[in-house]
JSON list of C-alpha atoms in Angstrom, two decimals:
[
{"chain": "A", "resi": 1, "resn": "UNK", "atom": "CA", "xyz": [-64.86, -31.08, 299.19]},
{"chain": "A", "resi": 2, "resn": "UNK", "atom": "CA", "xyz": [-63.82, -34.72, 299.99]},
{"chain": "A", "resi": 3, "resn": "UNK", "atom": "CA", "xyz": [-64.99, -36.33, 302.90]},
{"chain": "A", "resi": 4, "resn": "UNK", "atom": "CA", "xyz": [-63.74, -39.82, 304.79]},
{"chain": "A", "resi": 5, "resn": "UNK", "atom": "CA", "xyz": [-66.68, -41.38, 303.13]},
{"chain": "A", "resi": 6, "resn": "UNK", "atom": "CA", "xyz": [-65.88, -39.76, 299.76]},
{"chain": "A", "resi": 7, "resn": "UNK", "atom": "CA", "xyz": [-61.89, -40.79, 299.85]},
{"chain": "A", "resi": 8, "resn": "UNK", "atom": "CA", "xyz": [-62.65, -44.39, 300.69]},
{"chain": "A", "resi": 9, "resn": "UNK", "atom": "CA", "xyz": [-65.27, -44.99, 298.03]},
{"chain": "A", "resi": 10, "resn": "UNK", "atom": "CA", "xyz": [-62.45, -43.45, 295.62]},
{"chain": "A", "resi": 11, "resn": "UNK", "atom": "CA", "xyz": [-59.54, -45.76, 296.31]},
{"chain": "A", "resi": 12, "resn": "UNK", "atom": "CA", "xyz": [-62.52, -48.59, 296.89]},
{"chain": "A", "resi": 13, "resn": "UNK", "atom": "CA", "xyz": [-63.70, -48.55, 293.18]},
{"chain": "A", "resi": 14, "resn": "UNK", "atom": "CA", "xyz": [-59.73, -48.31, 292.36]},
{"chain": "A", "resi": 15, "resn": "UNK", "atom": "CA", "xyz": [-59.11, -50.77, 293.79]},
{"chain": "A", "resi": 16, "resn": "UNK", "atom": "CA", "xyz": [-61.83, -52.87, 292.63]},
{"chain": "A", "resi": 17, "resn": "UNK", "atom": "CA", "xyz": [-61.50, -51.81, 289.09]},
{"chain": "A", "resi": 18, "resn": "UNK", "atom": "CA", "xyz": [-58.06, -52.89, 289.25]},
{"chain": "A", "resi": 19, "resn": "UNK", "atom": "CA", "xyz": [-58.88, -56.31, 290.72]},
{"chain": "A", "resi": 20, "resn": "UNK", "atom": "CA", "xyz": [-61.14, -56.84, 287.57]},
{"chain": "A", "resi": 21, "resn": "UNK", "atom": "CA", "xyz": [-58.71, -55.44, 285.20]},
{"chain": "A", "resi": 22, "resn": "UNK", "atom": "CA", "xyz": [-56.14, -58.40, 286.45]},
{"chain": "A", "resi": 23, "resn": "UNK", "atom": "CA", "xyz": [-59.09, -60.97, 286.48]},
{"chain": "A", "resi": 24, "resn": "UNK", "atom": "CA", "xyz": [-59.46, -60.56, 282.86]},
{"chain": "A", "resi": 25, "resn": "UNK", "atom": "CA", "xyz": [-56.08, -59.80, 281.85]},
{"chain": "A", "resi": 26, "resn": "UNK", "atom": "CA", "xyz": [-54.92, -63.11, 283.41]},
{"chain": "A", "resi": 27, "resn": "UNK", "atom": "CA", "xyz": [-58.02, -64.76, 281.75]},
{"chain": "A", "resi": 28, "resn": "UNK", "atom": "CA", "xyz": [-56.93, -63.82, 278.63]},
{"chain": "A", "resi": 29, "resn": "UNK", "atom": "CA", "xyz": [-52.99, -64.34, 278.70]},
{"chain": "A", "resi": 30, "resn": "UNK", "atom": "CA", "xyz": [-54.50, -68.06, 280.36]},
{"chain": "A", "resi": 31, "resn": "UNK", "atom": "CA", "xyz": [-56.50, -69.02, 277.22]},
{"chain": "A", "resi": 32, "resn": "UNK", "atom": "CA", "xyz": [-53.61, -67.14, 274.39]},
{"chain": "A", "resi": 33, "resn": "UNK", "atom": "CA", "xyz": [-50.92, -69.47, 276.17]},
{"chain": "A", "resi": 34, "resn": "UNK", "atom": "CA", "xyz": [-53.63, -72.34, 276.17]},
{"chain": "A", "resi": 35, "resn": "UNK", "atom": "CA", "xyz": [-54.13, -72.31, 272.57]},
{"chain": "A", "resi": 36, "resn": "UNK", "atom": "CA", "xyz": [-50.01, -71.71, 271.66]},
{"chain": "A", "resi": 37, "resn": "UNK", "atom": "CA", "xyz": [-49.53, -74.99, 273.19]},
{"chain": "A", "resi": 38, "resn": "UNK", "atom": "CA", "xyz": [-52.52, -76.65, 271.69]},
{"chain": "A", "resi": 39, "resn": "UNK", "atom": "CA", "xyz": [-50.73, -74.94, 268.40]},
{"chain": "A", "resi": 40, "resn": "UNK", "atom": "CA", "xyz": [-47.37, -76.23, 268.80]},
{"chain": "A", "resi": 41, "resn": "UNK", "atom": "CA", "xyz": [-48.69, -80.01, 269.99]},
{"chain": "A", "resi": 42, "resn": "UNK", "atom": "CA", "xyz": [-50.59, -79.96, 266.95]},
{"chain": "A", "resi": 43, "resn": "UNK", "atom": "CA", "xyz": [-47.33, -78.91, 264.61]},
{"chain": "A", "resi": 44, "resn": "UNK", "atom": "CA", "xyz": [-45.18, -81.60, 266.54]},
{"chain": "A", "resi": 45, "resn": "UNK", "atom": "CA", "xyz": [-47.89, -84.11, 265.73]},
{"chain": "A", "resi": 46, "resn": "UNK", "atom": "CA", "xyz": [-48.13, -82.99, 262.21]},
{"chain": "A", "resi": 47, "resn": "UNK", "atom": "CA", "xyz": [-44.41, -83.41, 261.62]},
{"chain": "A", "resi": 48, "resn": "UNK", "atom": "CA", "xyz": [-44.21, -86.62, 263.86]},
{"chain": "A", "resi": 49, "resn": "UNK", "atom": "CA", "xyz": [-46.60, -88.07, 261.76]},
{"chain": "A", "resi": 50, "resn": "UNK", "atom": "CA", "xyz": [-44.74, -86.88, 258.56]},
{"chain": "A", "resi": 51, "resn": "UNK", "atom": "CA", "xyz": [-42.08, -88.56, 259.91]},
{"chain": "A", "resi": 52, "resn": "UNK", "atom": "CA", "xyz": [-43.04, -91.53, 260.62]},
{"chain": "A", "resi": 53, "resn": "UNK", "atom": "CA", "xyz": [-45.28, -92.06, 258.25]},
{"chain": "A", "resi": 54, "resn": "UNK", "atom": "CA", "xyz": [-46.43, -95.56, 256.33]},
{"chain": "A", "resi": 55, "resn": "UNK", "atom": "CA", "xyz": [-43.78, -94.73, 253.03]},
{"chain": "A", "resi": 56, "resn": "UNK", "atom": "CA", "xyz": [-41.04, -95.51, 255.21]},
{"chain": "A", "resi": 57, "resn": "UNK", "atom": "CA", "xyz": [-39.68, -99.25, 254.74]},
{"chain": "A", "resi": 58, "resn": "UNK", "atom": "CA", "xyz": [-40.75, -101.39, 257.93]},
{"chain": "A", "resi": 59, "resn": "UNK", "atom": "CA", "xyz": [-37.10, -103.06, 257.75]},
{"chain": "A", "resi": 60, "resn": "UNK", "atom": "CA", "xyz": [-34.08, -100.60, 257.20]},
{"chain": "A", "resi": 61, "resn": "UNK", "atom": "CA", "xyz": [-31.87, -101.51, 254.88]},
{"chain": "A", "resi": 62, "resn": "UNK", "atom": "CA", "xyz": [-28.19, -102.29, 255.38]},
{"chain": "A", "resi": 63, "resn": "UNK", "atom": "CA", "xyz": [-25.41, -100.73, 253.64]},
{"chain": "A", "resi": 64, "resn": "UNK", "atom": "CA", "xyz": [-24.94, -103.19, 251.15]},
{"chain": "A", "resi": 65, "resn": "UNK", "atom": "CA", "xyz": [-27.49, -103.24, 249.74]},
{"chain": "A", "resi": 66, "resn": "UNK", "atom": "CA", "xyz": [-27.48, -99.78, 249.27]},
{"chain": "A", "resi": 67, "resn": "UNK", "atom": "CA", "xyz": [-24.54, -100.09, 247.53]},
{"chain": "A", "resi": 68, "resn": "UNK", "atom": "CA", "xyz": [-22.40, -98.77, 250.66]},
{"chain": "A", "resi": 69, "resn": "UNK", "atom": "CA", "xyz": [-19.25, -99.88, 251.99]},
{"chain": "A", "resi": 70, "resn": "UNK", "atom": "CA", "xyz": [-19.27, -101.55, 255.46]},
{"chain": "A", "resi": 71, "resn": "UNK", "atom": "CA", "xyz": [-16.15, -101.79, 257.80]},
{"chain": "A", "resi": 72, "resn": "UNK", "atom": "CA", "xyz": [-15.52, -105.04, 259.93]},
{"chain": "A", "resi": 73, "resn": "UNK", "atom": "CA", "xyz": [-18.49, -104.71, 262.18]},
{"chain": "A", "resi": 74, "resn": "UNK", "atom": "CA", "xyz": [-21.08, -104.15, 259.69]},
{"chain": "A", "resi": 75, "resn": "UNK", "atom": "CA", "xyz": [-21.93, -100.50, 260.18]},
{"chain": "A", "resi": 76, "resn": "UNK", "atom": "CA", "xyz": [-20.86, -98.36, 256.77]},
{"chain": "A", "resi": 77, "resn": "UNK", "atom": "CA", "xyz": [-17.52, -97.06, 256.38]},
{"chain": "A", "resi": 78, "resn": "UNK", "atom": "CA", "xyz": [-17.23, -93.40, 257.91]},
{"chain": "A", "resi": 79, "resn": "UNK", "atom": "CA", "xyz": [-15.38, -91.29, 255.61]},
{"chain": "A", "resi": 80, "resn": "UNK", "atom": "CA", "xyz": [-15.90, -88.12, 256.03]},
{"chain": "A", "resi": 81, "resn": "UNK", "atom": "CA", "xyz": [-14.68, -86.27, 259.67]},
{"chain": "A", "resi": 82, "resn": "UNK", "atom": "CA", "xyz": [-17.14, -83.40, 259.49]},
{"chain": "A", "resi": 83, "resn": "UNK", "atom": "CA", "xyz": [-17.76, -82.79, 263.30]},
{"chain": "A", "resi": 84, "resn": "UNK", "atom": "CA", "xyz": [-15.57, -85.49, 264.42]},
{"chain": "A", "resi": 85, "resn": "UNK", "atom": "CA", "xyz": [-12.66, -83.72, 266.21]},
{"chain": "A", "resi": 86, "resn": "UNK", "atom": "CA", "xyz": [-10.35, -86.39, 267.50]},
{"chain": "A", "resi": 87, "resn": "UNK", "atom": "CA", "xyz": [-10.73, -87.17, 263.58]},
{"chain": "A", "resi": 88, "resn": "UNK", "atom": "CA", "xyz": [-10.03, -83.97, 262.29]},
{"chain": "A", "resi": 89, "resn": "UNK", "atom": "CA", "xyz": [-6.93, -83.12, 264.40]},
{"chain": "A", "resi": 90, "resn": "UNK", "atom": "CA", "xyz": [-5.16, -85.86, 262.78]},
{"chain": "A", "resi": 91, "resn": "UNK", "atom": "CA", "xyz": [-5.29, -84.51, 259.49]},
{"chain": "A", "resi": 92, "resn": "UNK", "atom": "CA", "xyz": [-4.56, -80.69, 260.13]},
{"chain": "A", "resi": 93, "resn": "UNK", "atom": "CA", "xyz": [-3.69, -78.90, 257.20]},
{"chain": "A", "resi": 94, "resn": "UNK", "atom": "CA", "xyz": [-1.06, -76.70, 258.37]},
{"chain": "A", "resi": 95, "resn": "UNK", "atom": "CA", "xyz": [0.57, -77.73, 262.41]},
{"chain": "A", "resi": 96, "resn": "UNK", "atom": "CA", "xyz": [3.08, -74.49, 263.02]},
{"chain": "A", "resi": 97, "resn": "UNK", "atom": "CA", "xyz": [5.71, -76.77, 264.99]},
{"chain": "A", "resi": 98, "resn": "UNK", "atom": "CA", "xyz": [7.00, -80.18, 265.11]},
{"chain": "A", "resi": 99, "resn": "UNK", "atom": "CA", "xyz": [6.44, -83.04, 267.24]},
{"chain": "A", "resi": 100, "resn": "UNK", "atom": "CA", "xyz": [8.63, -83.20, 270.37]},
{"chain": "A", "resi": 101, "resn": "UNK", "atom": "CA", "xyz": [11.19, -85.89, 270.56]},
{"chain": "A", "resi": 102, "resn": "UNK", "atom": "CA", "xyz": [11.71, -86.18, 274.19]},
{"chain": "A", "resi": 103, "resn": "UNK", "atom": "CA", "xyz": [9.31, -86.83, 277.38]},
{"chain": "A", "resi": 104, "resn": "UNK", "atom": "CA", "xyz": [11.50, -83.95, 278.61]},
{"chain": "A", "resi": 105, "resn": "UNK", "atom": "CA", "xyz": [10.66, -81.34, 275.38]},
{"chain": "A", "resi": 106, "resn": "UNK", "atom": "CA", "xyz": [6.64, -82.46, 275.62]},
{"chain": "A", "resi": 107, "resn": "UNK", "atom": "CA", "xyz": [6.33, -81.33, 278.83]},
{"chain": "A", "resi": 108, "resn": "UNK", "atom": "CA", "xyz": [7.69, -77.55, 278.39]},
{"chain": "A", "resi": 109, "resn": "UNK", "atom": "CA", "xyz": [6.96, -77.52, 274.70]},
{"chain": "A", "resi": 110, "resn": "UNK", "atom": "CA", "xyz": [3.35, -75.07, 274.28]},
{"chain": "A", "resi": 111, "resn": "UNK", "atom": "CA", "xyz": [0.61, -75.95, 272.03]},
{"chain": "A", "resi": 112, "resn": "UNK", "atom": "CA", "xyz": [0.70, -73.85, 268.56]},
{"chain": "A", "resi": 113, "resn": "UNK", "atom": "CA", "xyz": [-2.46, -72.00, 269.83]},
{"chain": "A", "resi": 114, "resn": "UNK", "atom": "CA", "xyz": [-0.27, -70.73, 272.98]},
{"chain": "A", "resi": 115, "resn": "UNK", "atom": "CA", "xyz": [1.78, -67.45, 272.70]},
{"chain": "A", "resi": 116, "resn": "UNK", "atom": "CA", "xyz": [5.94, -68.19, 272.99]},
{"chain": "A", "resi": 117, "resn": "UNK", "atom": "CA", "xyz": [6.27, -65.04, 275.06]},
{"chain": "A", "resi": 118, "resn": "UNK", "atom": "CA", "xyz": [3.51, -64.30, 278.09]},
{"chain": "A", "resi": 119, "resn": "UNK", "atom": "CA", "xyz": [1.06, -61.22, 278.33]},
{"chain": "A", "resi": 120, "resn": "UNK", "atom": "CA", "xyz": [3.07, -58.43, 280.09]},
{"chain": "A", "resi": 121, "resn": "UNK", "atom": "CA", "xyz": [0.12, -55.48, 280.76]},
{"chain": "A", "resi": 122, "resn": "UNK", "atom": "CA", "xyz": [1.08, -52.11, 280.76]},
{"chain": "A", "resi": 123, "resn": "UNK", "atom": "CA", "xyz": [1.44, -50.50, 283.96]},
{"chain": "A", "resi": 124, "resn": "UNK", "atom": "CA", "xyz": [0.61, -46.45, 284.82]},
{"chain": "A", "resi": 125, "resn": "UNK", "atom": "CA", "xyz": [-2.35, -44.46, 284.11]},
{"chain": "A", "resi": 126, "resn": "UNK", "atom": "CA", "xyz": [-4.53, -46.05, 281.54]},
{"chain": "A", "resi": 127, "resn": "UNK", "atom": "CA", "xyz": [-6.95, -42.87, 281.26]},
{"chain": "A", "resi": 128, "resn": "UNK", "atom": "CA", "xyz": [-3.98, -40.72, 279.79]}
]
């Protein structure tokens, strides 16, 4: 039968085996997160060093030498608008409405992404 003695010796090594379980647990999850990041500063290294690496040309050169086309500045001629909206909006391929002639149309006039007539919900029981 279990005595005071016995009952507090039993959660006592409980609670000491779980106290050592957590010790080494965190040990370990310590040193597996220790060597990830000694892992991935190694890999960034690696590719920084790839990167930047003696084969590249100390002096870039420009684009005309290249064979580009520069615009009045110097820097090359942008032609394509890939990821450029303010560029790509110009050139739309297919606007649904026209421009508004009046001040007075451009204010009440919607966008061609805006529904002409508003969302009117159903009303009643929506479980039937």
């Amino acid at each position: 039968m279990n005595t005071v003695k016995s009952f507090w010796m039993g959660w006592g090594s409980l609670c000491l085996a779980g106290a050592g379980a957590y010790y080494f647990a965190k040990k370990s999850i310590n040193a597996d997160r220790a060597a990830r990041l000694e892992e991935t500063r190694r890999k960034k290294q690696m590719i920084d060093s790839l990167e930047y690496s003696n084969n590249v040309p100390a002096r870039p050169l420009s684009a005309s030498t290249m064979g580009g086309t520069t615009n009045g500045n110097g820097t090359p001629a942008r032609t394509d608008t890939a990821g450029s909206p303010s560029q790509e909006a110009s050139s739309d391929p297919a606007p649904t409405r026209h421009a508004p002639a009046t001040e007075g149309q451009q204010v009440i006039e919607k966008s061609k992404y805006e529904s002409s007539t508003p969302f009117k919900s159903t009303k009643g029981d929506r479980f039937s």
